[in-house]
Coordinates of C-alpha atoms and ligand atoms in Angstrom, one line a residue:
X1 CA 120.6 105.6 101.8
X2 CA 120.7 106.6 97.8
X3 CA 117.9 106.5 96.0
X4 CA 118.0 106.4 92.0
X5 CA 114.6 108.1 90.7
X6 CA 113.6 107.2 87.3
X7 CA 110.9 109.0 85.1
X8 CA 111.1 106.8 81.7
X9 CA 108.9 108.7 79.1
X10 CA 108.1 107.6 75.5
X11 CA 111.5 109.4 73.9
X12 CA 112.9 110.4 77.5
X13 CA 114.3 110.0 80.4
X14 CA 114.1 111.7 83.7
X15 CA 116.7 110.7 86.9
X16 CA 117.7 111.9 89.9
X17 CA 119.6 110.4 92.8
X18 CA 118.5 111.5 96.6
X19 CA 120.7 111.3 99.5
X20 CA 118.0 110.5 102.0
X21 CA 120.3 111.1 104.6
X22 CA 119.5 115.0 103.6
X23 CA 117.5 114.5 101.0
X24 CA 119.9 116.3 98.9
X25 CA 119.9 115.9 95.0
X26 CA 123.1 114.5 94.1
X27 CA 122.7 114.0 90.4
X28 CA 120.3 115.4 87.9
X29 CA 119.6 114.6 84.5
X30 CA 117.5 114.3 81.3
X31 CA 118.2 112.0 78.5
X32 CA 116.1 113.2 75.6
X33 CA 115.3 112.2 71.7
X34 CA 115.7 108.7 72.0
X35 CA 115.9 106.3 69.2
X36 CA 116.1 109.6 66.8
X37 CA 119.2 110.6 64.7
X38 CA 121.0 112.6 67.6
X39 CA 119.9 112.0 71.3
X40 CA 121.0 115.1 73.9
X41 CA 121.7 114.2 77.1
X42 CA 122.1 117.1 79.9
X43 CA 123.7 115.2 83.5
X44 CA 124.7 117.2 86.5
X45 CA 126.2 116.3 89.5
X46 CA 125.2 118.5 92.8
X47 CA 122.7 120.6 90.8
X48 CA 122.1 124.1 91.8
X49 CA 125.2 123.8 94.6
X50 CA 128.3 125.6 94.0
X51 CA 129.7 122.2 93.2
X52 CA 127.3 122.1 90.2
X53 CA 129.2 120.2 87.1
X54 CA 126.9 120.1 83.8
X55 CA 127.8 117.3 80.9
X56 CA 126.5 117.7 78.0
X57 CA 125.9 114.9 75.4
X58 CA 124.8 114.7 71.9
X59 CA 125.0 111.3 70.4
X60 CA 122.9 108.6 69.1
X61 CA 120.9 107.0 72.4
X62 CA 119.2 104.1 70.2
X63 CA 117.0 103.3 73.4
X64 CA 116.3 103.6 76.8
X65 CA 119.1 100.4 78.0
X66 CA 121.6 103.1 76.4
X67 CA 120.1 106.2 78.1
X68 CA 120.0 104.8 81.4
X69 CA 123.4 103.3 81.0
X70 CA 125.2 106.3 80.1
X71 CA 123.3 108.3 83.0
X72 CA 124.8 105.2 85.4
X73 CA 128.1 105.9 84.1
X74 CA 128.3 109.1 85.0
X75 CA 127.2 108.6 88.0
X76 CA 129.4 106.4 89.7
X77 CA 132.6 106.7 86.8
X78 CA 134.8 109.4 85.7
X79 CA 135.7 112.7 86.9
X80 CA 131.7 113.6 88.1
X81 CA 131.1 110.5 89.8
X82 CA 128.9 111.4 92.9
X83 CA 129.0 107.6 94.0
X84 CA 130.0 104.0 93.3
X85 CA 127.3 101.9 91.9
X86 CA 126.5 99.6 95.0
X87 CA 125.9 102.6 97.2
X88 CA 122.4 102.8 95.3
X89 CA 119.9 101.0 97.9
X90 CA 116.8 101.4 95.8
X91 CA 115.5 102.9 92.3
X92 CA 112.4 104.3 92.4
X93 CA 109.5 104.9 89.3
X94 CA 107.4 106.4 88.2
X95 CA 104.1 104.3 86.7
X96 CA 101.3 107.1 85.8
X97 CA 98.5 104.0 85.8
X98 CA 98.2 101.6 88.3
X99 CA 94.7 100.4 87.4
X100 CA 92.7 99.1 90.8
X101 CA 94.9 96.4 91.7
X102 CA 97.8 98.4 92.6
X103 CA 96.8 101.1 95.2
X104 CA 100.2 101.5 96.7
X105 CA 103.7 101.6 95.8
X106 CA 105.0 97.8 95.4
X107 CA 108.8 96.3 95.1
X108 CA 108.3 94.8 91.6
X109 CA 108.7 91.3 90.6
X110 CA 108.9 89.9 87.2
X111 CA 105.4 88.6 87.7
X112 CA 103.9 91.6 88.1
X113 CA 105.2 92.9 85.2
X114 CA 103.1 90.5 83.3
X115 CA 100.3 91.4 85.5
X116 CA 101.0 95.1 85.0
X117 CA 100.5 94.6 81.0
X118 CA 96.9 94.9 81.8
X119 CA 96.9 98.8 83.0
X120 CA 98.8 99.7 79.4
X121 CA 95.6 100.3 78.0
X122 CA 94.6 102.8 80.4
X123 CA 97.7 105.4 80.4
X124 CA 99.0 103.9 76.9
X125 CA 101.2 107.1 75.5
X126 CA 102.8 106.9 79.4
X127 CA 102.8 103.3 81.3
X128 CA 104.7 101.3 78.4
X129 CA 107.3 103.5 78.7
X130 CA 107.4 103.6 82.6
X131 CA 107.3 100.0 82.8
X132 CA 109.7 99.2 80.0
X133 CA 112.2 101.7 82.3
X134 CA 111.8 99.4 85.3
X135 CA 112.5 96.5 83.3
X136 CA 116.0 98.1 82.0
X137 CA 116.7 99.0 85.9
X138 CA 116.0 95.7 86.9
X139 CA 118.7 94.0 84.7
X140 CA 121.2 97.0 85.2
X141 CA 120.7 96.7 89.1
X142 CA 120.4 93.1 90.1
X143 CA 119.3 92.5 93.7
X144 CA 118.7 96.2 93.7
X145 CA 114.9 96.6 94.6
X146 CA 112.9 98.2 92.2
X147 CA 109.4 100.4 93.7
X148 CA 107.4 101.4 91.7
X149 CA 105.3 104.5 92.2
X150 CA 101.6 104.9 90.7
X151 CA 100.3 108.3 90.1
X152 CA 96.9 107.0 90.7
X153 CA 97.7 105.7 94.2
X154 CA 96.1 108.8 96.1
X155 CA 93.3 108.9 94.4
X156 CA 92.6 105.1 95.4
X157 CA 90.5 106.8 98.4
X158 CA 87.6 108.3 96.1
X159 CA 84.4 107.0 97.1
X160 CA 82.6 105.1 94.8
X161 CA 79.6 108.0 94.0
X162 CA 82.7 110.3 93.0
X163 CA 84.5 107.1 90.3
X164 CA 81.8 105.4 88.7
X165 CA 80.3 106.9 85.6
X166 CA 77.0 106.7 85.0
X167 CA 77.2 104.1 82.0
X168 CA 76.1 100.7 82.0
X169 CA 77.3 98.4 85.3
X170 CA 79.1 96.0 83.9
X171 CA 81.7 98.1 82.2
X172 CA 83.0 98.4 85.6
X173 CA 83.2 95.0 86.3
X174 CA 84.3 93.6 83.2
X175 CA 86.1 96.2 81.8
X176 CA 87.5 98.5 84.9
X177 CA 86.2 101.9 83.2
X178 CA 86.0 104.3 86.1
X179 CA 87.4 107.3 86.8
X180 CA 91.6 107.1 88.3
X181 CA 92.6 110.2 88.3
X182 CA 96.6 110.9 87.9
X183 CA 99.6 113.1 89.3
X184 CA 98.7 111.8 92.6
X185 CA 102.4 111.9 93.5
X186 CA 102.2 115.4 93.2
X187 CA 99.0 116.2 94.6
X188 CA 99.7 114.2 97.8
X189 CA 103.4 115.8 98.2
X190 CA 101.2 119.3 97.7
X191 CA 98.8 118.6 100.4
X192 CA 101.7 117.1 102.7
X193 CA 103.8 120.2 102.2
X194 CA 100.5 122.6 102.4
X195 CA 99.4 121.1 106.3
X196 CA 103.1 121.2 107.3
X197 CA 103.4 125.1 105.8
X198 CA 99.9 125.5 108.4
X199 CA 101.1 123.5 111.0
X200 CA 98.2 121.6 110.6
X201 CA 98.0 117.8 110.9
X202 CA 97.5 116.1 107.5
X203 CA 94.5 114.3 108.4
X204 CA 92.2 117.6 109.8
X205 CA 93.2 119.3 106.4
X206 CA 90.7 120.0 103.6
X207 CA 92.3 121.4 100.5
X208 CA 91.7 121.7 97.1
X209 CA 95.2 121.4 94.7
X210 CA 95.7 122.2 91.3
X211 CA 98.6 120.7 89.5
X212 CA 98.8 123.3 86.6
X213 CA 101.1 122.4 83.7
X214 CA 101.3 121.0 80.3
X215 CA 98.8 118.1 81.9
X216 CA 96.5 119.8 84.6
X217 CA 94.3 118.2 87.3
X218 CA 93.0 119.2 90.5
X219 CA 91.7 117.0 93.7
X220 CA 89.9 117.6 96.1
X221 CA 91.0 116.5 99.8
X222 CA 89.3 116.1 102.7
X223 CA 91.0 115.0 106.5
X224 CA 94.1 114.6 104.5
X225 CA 92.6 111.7 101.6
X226 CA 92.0 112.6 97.7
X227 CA 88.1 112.7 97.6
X228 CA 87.5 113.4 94.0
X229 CA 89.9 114.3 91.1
X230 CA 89.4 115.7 87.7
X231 CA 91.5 113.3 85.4
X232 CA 88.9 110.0 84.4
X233 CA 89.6 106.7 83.4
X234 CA 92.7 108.5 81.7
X235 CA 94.5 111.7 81.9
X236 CA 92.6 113.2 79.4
X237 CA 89.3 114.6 81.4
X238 CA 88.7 117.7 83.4
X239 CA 90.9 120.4 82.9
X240 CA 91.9 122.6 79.7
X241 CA 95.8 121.4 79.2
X242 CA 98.2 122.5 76.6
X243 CA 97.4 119.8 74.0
X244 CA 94.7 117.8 75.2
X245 CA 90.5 119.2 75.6
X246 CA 89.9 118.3 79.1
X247 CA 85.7 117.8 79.7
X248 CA 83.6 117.6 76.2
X249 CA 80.4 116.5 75.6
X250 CA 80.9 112.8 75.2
X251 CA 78.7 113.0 72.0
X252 CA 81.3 115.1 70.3
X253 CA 82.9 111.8 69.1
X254 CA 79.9 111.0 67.5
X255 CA 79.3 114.5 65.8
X256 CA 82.9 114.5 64.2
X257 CA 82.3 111.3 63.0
X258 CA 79.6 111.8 61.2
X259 CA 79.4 115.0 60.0
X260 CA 83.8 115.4 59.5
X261 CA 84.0 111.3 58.7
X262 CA 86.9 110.9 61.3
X263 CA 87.3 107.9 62.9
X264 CA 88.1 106.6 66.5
X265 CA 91.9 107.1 66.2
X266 CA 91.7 110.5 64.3
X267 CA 89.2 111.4 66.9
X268 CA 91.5 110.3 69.8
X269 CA 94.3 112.1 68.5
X270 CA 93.0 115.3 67.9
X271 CA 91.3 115.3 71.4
X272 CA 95.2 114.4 73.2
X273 CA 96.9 116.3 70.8
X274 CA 95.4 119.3 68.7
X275 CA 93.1 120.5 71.0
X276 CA 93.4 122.3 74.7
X277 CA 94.8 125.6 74.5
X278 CA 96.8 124.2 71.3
X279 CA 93.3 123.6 70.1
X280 CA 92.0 127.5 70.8
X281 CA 94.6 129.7 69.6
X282 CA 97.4 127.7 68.1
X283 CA 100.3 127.2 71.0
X284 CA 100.5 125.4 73.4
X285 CA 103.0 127.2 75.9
X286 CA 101.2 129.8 78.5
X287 CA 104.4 132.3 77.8
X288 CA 103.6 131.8 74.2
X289 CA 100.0 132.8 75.1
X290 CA 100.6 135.8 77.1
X291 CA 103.4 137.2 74.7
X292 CA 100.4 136.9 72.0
X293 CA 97.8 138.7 74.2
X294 CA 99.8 141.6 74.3
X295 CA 100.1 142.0 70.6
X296 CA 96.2 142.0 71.0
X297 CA 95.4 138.1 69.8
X298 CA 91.6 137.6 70.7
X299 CA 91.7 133.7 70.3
X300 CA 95.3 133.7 72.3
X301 CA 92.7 135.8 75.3
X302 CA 89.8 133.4 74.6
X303 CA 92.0 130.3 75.5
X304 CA 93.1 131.5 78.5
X305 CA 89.6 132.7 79.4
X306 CA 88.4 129.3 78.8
X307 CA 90.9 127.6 80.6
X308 CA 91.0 130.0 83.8
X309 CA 87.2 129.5 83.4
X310 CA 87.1 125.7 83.6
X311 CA 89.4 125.9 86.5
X312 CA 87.6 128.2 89.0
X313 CA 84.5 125.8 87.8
X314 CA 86.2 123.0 89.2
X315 CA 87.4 125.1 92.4
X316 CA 83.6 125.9 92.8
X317 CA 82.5 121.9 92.7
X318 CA 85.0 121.1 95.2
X319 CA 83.8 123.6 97.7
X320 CA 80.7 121.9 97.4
X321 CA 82.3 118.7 97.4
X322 CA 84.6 119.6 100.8
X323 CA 82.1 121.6 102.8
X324 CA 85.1 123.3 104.2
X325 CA 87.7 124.6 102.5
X326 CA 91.6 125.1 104.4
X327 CA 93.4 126.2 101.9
X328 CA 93.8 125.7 97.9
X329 CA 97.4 125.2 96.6
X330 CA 98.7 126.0 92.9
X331 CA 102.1 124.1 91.5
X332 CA 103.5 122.3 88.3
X333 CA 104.6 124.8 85.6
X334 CA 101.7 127.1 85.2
X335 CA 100.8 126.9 88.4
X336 CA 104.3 127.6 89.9
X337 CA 105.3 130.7 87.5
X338 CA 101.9 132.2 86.5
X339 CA 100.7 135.1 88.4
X340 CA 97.9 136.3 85.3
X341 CA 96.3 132.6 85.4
X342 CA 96.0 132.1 89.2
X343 CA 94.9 136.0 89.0
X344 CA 92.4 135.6 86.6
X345 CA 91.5 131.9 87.7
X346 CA 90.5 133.2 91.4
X347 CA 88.8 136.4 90.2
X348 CA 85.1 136.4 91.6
X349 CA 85.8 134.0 94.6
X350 CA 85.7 136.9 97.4
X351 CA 82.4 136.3 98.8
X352 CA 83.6 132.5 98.9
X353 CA 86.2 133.3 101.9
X354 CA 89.1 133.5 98.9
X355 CA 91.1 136.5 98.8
X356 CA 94.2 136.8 96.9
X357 CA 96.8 139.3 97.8
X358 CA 97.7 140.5 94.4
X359 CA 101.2 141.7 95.1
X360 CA 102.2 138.4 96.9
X361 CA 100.5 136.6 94.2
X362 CA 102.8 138.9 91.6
X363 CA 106.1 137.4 93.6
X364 CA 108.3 135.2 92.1
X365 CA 110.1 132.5 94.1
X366 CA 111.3 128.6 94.1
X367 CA 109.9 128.6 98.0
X368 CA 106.2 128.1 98.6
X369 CA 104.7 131.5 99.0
X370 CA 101.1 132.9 100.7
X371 CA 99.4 134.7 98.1
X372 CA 96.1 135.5 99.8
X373 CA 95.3 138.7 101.9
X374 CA 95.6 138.1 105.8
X375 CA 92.1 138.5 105.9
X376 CA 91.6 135.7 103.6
X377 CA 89.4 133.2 105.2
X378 CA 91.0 130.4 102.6
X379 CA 94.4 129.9 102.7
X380 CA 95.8 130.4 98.8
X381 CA 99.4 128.8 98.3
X382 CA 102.1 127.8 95.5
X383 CA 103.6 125.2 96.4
X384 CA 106.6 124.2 93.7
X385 CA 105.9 120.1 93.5
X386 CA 108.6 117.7 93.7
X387 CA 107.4 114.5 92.6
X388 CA 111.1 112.5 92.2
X389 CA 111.8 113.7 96.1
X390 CA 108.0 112.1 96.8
X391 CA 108.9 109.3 95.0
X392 CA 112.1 108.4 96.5
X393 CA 110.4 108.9 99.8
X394 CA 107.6 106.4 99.1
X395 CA 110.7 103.9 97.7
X396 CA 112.6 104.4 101.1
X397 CA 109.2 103.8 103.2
X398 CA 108.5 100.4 101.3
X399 CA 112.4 99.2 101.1
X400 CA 112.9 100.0 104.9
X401 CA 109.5 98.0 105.8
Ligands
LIG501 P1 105.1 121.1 83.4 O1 104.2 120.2 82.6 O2 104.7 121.2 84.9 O3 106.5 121.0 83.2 O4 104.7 122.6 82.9 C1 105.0 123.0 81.6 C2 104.2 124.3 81.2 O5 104.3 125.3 82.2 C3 104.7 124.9 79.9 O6 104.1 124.3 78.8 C4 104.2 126.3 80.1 O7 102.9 126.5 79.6 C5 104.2 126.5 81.6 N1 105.2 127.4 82.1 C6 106.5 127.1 82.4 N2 107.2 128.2 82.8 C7 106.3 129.2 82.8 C8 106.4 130.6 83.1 N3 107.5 131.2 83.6 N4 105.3 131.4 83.0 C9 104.1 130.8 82.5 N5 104.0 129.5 82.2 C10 105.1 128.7 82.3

């Protein structure tokens, strides 16, 4: 069975299709800058095989019906082809919000695209775009079941003390504000791969995950289910990220918009966008950070003190949150590829049972590694996440029943 995976951002698109006979990447590919001047489209077939053919594109990609199109073309036409179109059983995709009515991955239907409107609101820089890729799938791929994936799914186990804020009742039941959570893809596929690295059954595992990139969350998961998470009602709480603030004082919207005169927009943008590590020293991009460290910037060390800090915070919460602790697993960009931050982010957590080896930690490979001391009472892991394989798991489970 081929599975088509499909990551439809605002200007971008992510694919990938998955022989789940192996569950071997066949094609690759990122279409990027769409609906500006010059799109760039990168396709390769058999990536990171010693079949490996790269096509490169540059061209106008007005929108994401032409994006996907030319991706399909590749695919199954020409001198790459991997596959002819009707030997692709199922597209998979992935929806970052899936509000409280959709708890689980679901074949869509056009109905539930107009039901699906609703949850815009509450991941609206990611689930228009998500959606509107399903609906181009849909009419490239007739008959062709389309599943769609929610990144809040795992989370939909949090108990109600750990979702509801503490704001006035009816909120919730008129307006759905509660905490979601998101990259649930990725934390479940991280806990999965974390019990079967321990050869421990899923559901007597207690670990704490932090997906660590330009968006950063952690969970915390007990017997094998997402007990609490640190993303909110969107994917803006919790953790320090590379653009966006993580946990403020809520009255800081109030503050700037009395004393700076910004409004609610201005407010929201520079909250998502200008703030984070962005916010502290000026980039965004953890290389970026350590480079300027080096050359001895103080607000380039502040921001990684900050966010190292908020992150072993968060560590400490969920110990208290778990009881007992298994194992705590690193992944996504930062996580996967630096050793100073999960360093620095663990120092002081000795007398807690976690001991990082700092030579394994200093390793670099695309396998999971151990990075805590064989003494270690917790187990301390990166994991690299692979949320299209997850995804086109989840698609195979629902098509085949
Ligand atoms: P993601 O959102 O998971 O793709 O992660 C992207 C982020 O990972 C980038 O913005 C960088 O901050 C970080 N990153 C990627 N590669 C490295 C690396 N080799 N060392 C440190 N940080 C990295």
């Amino acid at each position: 069975m081929k599975i088509l995976v499909i990551n439809s951002g605002s200007s971008s698109i992510k694919y990938q299709l998955i022989d789940m006979a192996d569950e071997s990447v066949m094609v690759s590919g990122l279409v990027e800058r769409i609906g500006e001047e010059q799109g760039v489209m990168t396709h390769k077939a058999y990536p990171g095989t010693d079949r490996e053919a790269v096509v490169k594109l540059e061209q106008p990609i007005p929108d994401h019906s032409v994006g996907l199109k030319l991706a399909i073309d590749l695919t199954s036409s020409g001198e790459n082809a991997v596959c002819s179109l009707d030997e692709i059983k199922a597209v998979g995709h992935r929806v970052v919000a899936g509000g409280e009515n959709f708890s689980a991955p679901v074949v869509v239907t056009p109905e539930m695209m107009e039901e699906l409107k609703d949850t815009e609101r509450l991941a609206p820089l990611h689930n228009p775009a998500n959606l509107g890729g399903a609906r181009e799938a849909m009419a490239l791929f007739p008959g062709v079941p389309q599943v769609l994936v929610f990144d809040t799914a795992f989370h939909q186990t949090i108990p109600p003390h750990a979702f509801m804020y503490a704001l006035p009742y009816e909120y919730y039941e008129e307006d759905h504000i509660r905490r979601y959570g998101a990259h649930g893809t990725s934390h479940k596929y991280v806990a999965g791969e974390c019990a079967r690295l321990m050869d421990k059954p899923l559901d007597e595992l207690n670990v704490i995950t932090i997906h660590m990139g330009n968006g950063a969350s952690m969970a915390a998961v007990k017997d094998g289910k997402c007990v609490d998470t640190s993303m909110g009602l969107t994917p803006l709480e919790g953790l320090v990220m590379g653009t966006r603030s993580g946990d403020v004082d809520p009255a800081v919207h109030n503050y700037l918009a009395v004393n700076r005169g910004m409004d609610i927009a201005t407010i929201d943008n520079v909250l998502h966008k200008e703030s984070g590590l962005k916010g502290l020293c000026g980039m965004n991009d953890m290389r970026d950070i350590h480079a300027a460290i080096e050359k001895g910037d103080e607000r380039a060390e502040l921001a990684l003190g900050v966010q190292t800090y908020r992150t072993r915070k968060y560590i400490g919460s969920y110990m208290a949150v778990l009881g007992r602790v298994d194992a705590v697993v690193f992944t996504a960009g930062i996580g996967e590829n630096d050793s100073i931050v999960r360093r620095k982010t663990m120092e002081g957590l000795e007398p807690f049972g976690m001991k990082i080896d700092v030579q394994a930690n200093d390793k670099r490979a695309k396998e999971p590694m151990l990075i805590s001391t064989g003494d270690s009472p917790v187990a301390i892991w990166v994991i690299p996440t692979n949320e299209e394989l997850a995804i086109a798991r989840e698609t195979r489970d629902i098509v085949n029943g």
